[in-house]
Coordinates of C-alpha atoms in Angstrom, one line a residue:
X18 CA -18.2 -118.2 -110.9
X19 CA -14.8 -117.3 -111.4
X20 CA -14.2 -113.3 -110.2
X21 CA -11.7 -111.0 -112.4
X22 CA -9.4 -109.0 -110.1
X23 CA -7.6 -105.9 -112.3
X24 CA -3.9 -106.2 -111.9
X25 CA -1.7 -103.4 -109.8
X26 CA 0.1 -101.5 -112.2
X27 CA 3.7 -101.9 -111.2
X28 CA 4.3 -98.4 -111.5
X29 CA 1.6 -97.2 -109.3
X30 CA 3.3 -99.7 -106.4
X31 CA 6.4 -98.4 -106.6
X32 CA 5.2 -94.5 -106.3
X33 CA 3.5 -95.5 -103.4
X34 CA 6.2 -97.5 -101.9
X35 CA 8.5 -94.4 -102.7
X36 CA 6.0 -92.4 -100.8
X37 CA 6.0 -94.2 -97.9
X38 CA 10.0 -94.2 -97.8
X39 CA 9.9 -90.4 -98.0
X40 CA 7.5 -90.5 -95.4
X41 CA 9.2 -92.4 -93.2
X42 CA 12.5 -90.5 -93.6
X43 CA 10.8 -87.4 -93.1
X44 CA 9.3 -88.9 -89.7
X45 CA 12.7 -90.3 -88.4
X46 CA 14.4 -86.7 -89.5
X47 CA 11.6 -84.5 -87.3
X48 CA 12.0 -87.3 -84.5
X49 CA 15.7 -86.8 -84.5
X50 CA 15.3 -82.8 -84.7
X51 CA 12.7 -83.1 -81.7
X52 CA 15.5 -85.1 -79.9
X53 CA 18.1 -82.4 -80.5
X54 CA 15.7 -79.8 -79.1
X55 CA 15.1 -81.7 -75.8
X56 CA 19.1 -82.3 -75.5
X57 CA 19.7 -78.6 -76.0
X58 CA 16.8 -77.6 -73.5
X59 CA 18.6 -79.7 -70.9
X60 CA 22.0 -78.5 -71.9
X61 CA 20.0 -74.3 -71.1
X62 CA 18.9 -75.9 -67.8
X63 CA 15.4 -75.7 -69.0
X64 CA 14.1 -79.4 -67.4
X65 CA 10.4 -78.7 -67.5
X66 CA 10.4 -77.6 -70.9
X67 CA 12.7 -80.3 -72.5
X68 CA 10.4 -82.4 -70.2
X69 CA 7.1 -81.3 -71.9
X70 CA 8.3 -81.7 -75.2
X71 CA 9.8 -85.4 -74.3
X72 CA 6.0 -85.7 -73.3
X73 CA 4.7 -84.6 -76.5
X74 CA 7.3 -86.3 -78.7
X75 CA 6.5 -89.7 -77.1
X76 CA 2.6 -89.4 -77.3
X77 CA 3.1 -88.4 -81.1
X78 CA 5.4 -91.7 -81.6
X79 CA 2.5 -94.1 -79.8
X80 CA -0.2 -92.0 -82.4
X81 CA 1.3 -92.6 -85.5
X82 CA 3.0 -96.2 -84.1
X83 CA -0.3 -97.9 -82.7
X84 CA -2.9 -99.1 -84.7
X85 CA -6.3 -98.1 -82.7
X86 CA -4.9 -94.4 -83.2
X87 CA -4.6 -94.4 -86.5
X88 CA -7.7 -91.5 -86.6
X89 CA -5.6 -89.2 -84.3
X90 CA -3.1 -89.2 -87.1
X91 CA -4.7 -86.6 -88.7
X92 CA -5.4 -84.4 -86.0
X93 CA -2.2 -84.1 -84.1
X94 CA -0.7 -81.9 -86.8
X95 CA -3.3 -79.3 -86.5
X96 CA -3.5 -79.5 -82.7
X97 CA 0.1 -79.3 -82.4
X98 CA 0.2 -76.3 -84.8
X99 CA -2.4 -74.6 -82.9
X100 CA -0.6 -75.2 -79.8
X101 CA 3.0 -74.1 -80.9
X102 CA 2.1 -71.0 -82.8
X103 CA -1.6 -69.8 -80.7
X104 CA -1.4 -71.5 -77.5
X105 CA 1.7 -70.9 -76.4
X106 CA 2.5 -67.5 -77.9
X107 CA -0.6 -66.0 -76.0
X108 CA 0.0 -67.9 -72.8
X109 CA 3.7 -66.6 -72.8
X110 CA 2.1 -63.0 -73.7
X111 CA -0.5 -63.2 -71.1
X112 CA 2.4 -64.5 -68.3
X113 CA 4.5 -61.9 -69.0
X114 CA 1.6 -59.4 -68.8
X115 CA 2.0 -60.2 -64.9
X116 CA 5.9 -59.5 -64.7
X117 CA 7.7 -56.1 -64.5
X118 CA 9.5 -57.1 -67.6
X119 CA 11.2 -54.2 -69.2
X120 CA 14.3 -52.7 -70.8
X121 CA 15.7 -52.5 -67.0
X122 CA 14.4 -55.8 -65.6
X123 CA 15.9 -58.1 -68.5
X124 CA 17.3 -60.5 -66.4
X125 CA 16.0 -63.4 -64.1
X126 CA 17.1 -62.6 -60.4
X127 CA 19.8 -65.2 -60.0
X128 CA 21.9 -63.6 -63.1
X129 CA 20.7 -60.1 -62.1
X130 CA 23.0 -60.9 -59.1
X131 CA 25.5 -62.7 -60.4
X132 CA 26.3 -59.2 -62.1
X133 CA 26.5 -57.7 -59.2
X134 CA 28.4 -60.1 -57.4
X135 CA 31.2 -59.6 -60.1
X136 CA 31.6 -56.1 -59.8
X137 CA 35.0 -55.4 -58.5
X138 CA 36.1 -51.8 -57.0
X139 CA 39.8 -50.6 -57.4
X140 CA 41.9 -49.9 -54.8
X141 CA 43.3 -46.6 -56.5
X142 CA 44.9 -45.9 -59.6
X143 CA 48.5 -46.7 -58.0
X144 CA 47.7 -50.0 -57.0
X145 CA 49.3 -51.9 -59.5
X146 CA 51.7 -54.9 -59.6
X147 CA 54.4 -55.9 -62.1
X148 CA 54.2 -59.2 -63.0
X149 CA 56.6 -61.7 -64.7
X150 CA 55.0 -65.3 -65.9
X151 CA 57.2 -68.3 -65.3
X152 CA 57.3 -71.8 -67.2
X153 CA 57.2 -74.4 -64.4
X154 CA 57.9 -77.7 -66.7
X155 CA 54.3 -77.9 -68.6
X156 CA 52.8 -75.9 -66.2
X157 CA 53.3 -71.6 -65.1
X158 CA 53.8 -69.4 -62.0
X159 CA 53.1 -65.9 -62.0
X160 CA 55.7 -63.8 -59.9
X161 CA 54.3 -60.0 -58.9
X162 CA 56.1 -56.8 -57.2
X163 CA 54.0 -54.7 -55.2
X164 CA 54.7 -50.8 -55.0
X165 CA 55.7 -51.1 -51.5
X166 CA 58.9 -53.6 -52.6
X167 CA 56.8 -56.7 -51.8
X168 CA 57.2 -59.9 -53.6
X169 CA 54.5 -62.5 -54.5
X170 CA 54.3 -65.8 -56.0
X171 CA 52.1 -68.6 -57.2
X172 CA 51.6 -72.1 -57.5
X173 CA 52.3 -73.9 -60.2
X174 CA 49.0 -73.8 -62.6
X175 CA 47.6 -74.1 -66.1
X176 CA 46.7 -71.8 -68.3
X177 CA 43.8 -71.6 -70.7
X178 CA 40.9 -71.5 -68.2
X179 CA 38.7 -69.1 -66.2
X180 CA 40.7 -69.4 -62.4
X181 CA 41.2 -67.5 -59.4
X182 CA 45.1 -68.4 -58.8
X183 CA 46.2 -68.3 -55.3
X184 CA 49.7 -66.4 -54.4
X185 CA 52.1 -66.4 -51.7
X186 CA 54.3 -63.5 -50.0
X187 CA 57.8 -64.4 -51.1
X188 CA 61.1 -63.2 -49.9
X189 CA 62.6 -63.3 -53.0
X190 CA 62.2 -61.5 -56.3
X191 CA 60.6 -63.4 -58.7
X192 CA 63.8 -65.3 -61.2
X193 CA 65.0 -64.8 -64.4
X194 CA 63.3 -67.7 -65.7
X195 CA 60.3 -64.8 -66.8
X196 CA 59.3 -65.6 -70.1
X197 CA 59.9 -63.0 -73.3
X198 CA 57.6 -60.1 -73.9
X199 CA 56.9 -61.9 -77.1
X200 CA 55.8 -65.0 -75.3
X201 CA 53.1 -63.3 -72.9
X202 CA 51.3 -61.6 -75.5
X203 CA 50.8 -65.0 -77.4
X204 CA 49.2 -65.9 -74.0
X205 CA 47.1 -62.5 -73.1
X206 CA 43.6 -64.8 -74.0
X207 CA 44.7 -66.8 -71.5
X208 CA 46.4 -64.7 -68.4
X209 CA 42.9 -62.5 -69.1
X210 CA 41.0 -65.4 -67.9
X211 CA 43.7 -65.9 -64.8
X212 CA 42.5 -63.8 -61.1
X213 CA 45.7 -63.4 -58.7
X214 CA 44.4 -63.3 -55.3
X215 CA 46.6 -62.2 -52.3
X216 CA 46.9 -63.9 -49.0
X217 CA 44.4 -60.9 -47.8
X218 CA 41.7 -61.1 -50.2
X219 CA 42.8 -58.6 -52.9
X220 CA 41.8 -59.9 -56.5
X221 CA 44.9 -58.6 -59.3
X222 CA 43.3 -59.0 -62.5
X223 CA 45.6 -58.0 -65.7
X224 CA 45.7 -54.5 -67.1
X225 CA 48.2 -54.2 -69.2
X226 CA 51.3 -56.4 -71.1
X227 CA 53.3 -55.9 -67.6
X228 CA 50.8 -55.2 -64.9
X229 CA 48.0 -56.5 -62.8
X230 CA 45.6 -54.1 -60.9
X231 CA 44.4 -54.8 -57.5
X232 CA 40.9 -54.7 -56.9
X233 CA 38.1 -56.3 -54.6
X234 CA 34.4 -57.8 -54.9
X235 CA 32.2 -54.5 -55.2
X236 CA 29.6 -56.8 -53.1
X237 CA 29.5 -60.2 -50.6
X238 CA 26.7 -62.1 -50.5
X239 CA 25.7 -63.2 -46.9
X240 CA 24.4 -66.1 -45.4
X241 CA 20.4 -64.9 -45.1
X242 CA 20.8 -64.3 -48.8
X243 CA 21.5 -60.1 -48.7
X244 CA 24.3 -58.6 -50.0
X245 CA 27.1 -56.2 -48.3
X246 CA 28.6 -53.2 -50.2
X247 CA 32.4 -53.5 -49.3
X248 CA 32.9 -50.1 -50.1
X249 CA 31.0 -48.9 -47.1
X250 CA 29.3 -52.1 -45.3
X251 CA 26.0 -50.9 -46.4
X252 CA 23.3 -54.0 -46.1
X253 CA 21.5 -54.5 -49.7
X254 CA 18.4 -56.4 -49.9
X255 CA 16.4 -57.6 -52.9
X256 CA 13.4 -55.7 -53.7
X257 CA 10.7 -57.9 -55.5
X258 CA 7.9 -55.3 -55.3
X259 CA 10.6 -52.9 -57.4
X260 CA 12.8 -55.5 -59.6
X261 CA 15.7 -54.3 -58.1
X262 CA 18.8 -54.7 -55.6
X263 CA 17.9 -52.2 -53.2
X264 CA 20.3 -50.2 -50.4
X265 CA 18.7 -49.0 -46.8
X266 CA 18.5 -45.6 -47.8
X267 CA 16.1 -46.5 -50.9
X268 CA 19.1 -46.4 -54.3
X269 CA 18.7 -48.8 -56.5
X270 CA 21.0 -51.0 -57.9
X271 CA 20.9 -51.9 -61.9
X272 CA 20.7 -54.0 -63.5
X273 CA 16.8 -54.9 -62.4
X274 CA 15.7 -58.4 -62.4
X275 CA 11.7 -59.8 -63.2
X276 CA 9.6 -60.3 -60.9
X277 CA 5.7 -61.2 -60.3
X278 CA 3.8 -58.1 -59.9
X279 CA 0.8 -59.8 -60.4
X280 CA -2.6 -57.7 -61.9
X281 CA -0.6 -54.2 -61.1
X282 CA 0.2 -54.0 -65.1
X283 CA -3.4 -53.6 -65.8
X284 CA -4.4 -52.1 -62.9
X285 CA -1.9 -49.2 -64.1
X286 CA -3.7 -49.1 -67.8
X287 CA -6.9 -48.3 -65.7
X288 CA -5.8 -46.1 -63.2
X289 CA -2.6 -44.1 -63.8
X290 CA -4.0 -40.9 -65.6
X291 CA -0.4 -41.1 -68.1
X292 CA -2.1 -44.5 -69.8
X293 CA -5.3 -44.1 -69.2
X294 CA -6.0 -41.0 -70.9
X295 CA -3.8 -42.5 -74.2
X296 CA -5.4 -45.8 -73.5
X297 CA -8.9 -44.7 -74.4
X298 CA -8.2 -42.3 -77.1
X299 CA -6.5 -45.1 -78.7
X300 CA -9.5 -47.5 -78.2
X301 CA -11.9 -45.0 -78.9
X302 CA -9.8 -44.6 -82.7
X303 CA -9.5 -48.2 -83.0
X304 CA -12.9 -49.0 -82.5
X305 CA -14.3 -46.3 -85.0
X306 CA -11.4 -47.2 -87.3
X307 CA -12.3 -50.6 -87.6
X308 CA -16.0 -50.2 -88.1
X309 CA -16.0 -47.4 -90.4
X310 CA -13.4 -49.0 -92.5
X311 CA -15.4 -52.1 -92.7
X312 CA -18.3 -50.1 -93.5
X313 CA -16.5 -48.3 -96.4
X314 CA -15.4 -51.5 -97.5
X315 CA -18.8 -53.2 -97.4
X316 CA -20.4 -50.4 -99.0
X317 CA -18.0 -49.8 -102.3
X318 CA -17.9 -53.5 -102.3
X319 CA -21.1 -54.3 -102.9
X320 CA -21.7 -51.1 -105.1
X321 CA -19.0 -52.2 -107.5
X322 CA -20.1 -56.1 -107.5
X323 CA -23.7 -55.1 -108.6
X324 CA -22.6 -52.8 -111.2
X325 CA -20.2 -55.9 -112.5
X326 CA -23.3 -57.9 -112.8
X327 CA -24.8 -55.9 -115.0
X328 CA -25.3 -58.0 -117.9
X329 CA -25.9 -54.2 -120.3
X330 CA -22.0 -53.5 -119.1
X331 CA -19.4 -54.0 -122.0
X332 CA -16.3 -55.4 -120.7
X333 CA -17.1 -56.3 -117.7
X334 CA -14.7 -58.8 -117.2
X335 CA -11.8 -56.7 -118.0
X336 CA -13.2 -54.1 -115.2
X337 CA -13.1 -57.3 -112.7
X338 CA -9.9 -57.5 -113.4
X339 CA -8.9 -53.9 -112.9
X340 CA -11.0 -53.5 -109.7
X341 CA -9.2 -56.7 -108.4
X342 CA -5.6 -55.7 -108.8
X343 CA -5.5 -53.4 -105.1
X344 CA -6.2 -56.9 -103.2
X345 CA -3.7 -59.0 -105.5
X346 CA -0.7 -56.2 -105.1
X347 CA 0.9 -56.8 -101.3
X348 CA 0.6 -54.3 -98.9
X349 CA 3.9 -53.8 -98.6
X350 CA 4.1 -52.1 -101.8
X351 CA 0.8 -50.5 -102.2
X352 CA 1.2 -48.8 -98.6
X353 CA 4.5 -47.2 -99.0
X354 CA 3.3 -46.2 -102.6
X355 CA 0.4 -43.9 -100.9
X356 CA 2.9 -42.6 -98.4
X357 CA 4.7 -40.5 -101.1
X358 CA 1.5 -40.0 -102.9
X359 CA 0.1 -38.3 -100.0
X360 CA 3.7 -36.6 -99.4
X361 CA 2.9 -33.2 -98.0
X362 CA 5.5 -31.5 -99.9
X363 CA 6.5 -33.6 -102.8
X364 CA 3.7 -36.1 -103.2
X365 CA 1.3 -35.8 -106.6
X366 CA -1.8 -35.2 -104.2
X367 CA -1.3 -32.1 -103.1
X368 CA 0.6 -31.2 -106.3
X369 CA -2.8 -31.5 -108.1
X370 CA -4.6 -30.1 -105.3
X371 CA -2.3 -27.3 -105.3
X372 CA -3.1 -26.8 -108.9
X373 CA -6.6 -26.9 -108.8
X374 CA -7.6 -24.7 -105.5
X375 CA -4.8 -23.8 -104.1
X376 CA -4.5 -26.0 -101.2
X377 CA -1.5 -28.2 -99.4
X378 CA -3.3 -30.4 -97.0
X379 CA -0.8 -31.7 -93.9
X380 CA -1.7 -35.6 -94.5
X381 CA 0.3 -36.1 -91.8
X382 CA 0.5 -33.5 -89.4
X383 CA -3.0 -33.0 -88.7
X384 CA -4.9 -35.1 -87.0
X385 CA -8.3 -35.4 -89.0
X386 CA -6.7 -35.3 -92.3
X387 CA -3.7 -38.5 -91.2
X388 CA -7.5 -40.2 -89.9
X389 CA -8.9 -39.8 -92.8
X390 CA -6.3 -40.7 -95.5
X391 CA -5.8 -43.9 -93.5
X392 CA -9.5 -44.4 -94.0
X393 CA -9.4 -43.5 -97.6
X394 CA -5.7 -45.7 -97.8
X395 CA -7.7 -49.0 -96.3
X396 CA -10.7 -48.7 -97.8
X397 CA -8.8 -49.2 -101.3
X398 CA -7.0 -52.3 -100.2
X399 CA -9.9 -53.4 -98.7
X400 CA -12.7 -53.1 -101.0
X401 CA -12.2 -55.6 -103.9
X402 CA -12.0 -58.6 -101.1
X403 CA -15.9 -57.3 -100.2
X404 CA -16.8 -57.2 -104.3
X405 CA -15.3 -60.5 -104.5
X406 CA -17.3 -61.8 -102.1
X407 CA -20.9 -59.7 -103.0
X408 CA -20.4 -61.2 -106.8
X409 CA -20.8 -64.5 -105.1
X410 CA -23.8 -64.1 -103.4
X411 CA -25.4 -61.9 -105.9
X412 CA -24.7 -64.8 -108.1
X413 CA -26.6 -66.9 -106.3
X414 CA -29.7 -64.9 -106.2
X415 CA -32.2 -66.2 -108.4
X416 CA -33.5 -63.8 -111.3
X417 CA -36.9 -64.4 -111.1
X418 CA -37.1 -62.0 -108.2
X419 CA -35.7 -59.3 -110.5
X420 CA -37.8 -60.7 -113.6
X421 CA -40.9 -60.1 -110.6
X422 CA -39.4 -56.9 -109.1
X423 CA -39.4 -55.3 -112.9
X424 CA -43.2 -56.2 -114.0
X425 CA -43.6 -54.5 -110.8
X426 CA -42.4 -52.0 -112.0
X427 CA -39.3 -51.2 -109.6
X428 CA -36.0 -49.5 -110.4
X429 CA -32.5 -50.2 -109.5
X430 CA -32.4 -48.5 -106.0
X431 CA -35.7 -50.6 -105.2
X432 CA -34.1 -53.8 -106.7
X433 CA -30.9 -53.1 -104.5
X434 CA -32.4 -52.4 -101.2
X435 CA -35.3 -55.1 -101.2
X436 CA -33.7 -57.7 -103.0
X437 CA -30.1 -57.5 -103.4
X438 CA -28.9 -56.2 -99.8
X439 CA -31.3 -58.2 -97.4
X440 CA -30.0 -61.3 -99.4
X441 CA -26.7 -60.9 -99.2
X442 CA -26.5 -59.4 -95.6
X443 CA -26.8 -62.5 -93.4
X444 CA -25.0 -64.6 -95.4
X445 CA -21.8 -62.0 -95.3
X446 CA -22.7 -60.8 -91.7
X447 CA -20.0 -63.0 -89.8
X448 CA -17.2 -62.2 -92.5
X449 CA -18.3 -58.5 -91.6
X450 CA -17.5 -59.2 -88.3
X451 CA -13.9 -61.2 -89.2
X452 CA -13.1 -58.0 -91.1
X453 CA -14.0 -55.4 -87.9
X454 CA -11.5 -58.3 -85.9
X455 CA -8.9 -57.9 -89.0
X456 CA -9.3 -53.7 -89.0
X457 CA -8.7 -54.1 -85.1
X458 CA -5.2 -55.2 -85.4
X459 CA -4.1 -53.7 -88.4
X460 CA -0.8 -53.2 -87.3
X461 CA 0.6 -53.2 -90.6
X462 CA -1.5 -50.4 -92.2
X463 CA -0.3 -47.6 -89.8
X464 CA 3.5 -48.8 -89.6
X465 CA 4.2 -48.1 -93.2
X466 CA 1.8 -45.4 -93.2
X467 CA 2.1 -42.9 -90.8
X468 CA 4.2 -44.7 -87.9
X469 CA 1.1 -43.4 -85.3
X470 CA 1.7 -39.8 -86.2
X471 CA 1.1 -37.3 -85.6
X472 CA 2.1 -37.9 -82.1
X473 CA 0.0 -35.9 -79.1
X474 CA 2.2 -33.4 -77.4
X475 CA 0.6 -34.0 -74.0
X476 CA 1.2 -37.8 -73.0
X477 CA 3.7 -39.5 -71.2
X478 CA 4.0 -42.4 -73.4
X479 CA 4.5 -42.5 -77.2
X480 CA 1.1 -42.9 -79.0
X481 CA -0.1 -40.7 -82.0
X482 CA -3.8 -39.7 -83.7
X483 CA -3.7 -42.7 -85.7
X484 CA -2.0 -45.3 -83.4
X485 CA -4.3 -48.4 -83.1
X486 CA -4.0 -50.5 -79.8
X487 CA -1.7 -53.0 -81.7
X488 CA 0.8 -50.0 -82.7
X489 CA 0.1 -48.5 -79.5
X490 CA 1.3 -51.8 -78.2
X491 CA 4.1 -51.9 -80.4
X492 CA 5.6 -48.3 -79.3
X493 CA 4.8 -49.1 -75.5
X494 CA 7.4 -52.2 -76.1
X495 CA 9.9 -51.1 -78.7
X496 CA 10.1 -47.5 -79.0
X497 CA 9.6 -46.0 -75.2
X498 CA 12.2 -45.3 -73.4
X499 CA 11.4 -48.0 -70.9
X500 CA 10.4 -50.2 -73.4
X501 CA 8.1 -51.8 -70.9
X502 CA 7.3 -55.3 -72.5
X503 CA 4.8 -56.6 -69.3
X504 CA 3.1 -53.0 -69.9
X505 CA 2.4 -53.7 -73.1
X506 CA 1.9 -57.9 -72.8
X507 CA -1.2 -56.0 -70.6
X508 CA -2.8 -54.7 -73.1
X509 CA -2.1 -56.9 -76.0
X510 CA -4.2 -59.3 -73.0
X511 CA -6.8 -57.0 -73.5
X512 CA -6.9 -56.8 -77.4
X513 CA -6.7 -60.1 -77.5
X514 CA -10.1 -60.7 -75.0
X515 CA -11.6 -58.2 -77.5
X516 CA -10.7 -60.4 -80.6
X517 CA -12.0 -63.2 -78.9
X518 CA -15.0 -62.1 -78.3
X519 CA -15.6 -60.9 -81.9
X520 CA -14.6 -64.3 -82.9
X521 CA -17.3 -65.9 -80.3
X522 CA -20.2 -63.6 -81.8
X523 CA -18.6 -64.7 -85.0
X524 CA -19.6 -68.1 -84.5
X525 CA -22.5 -67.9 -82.8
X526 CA -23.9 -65.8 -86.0
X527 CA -23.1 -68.6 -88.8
X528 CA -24.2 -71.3 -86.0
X529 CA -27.4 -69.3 -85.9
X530 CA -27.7 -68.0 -89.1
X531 CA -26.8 -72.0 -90.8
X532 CA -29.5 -73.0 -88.3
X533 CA -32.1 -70.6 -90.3
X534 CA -31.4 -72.3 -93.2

């Protein structure tokens, strides 16, 4: 029995043999990339992060080089997806919670005082040397007068590098070997980088074309690790509890460095009466905005999506079309469109409602009217994503129950509230619940809308009426005077437990609810 076998179409080989080349170049191009990362990690000093991703980049080569992991091929890229933009992010957010990183405790503690260490005081505006620089064969010497008719010298050096360049009392006044005016301001990069230091300690750093000033380290580090304020011999210790460089009599010194403070960030949100009190107004607003927007939502939602099903409505797809267009325009249009809509003064709202009765509502200077234009603002982008989803499972409802509701005799309120909601309620429970988690962090919504106002008048912090916790966040990190980033790394802990949680119920409803059926 002789079997037939259908020939390869050349053309279909070569495709796929051009596939695999592209493939393979894209593979040796994000292997290279990977490589560069790790060599610029190293090159930061950041060994147990150029480490982990050596670690990763290796165990991704043996996946997609060994055979008997040829399954794991397709789940790396998710995992590593959910690990580089989830994982990581929130980890990062949720260490930093436990810091006292802020606007004044940037830096890590080692540069903190390496800032301070460079400080230099002046010895007086009169201290000042003249200075002539020498050529020396390839090489230069700097020669300096003193006020007091004394003369200094160096040794040979080169120029062009950060240096602290030794000098010598000399009997003599420096030559006339100087070198033109011309000359040394071709070289001021260079004698910038250049620290004179006299035989007692005094640093002369350049202040002008002819002159170097004396000064002296502002602070001395000691052998235990403290500092010494040469101005007065005060002892300065580190303060970790504070962040800061810290003097006997309890002055700080800036800049602040971070430092482990452990749970005192959230203990703070729950005990110091300037964020608490803000804290659970905001949470309080955040939880009613959510649900009541995603009860508005639900609501016109599925109103709208049975009326489109209604087979006696003419044009019904036309009106789909219509109702749809608030969910397919971005955000960032529609929002800022409703902002000067609702403009208090020039917006057409109150034009028209100025017109009809009379009236000049403050949209965004009172607190119940900004709540309830946000409501009003979010319910319209948010409604046609509910009808989209009701016309689906009204859809799938079988019309014999209506056929059997009508001989009945029921009417449309009956036909809606026995048949048509309990139908479509489990199945659309858990994206109920996805759209109270969405509502929760709609940052978005009251940044282009009202930025949080209008603000309360009696809190510490910045925070308005219609803040959520995510702008609260936000203005705790960005626009406070402190800009307390660990403060608000706390709390964006919290929203995130919250969110998770929502997400857990989430799943334990369509587990459940999948299980029923």
């Amino acid at each position: 029995m002789t079997t037939l076998t259908m020939p390869v179409p050349e053309v279909g080989v070569r495709r796929r043999g051009w596939l695999h080349l592209l493939l393979a170049a894209a593979g040796v191009l994000a292997l290279l990339v990977s490589l560069a990362v790790v060599v610029m990690l190293i090159a930061a000093r950041q060994h147990l992060t150029a480490a982990g991703v050596m670690a990763v980049l290796g165990a991704g080569v043996l996946i997609y080089i060994h055979p008997r992991l040829y399954a794991w091929r397709y789940v790396v890229p998710g995992a590593l997806a959910a690990l580089v933009f989830i994982v990581v992010p929130m980890g990062y957010t949720v260490a930093i919670g436990f810091t006292n990183y802020s606007s004044e405790h940037l830096l890590p503690f080692e540069r903190a005082t390496e800032v301070l260490l460079s400080r230099t005081n002046s010895d007086g505006a009169g201290a000042g040397f003249d200075f002539r620089l020498m050529k020396d064969g390839a090489r230069h010497r700097i020669g300096f007068t003193g006020e007091d008719g004394k003369h200094y010298v160096s040794a040979p050096f080169d120029l062009g590098q950060a240096q602290r360049v030794p000098v010598a009392e000399s009997s003599a006044e420096p030559d006339d070997s100087a070198l033109p005016l011309k000359s040394v301001i071709a070289l001021q990069d260079a004698l910038k980088q250049v620290t004179a230091v006299l035989p007692d300690g005094t640093e002369l750093r350049q202040s002008s074309l002819r002159r170097f000033v004396a000064s002296r380290p502002a602070y001395t580090r000691n052998a235990d690790g403290s500092l010494t304020d040469n101005a007065d011999g005060v002892r300065i210790e580190a303060n970790w509890a504070a962040g800061y460089w810290q003097r006997a009599d309890g002055q700080t010194l800036a800049p602040g460095f971070r430092a482990s403070v452990g749970w005192n960030n959230y203990v703070r949100i729950f005990t110091e009466q300037r964020f608490l009190e803000p804290f659970l107004r905001v949470f309080a607003w955040t939880i009613s905005f959510a649900g009541l927007n995603t009860l508005f939502t639900f609501a016109l939602g599925v109103v709208l999506a049975v009326a489109l099903n209604w087979t006696a409505l003419r044009g019904r797809n036309f009106y789909r079309i219509m109702l749809f267009l608030p969910y397919a325009v971005p955000a960032f249009i529609s929002i800022p469109v409703f902002r000067g809509l609702f403009n208090e003064n020039l917006g057409e709202i109150n034009m028209v409602l100025d017109q009809l009765f009379g009236i000049r509502p403050g949209w965004f200077s009172d607190a119940t009217l900004a709540r309830s234009m946000v409501l009003l603002v979010n319910a319209w982008l948010g409604y046609p994503y509910m009808m989209i989803l009701a016309m689906g499972l009204i859809k799938a409802i079988p019309d014999e129950l209506y056929e059997a509701s009508a001989l009945a005799g029921a009417g449309p309120l009956t036909n809606f509230f026995r048949i048509t909601l309990p139908l479509i309620a489990r199945p659309i429970a858990p994206l109920l619940i996805a759209s109270f988690a969405t509502n929760f962090n709609n940052l978005t919504l009251i940044a282009l809308l009202t930025n949080g106002a209008p603000d309360y008048l009696d809190t510490a912090v910045p925070v308005g009426a219609t803040d959520l916790l995510a702008s609260y966040t936000y203005r705790i990190a960005f626009q406070d005077s402190g800009q307390n980033y660990a403060l608000a790394c706390a709390i964006s802990s919290i929203v995130f437990l919250i969110v998770a949680t929502l997400a857990v119920v989430n799943l334990k409803l369509f587990k459940v609810g999948r299980e029923e059926r």
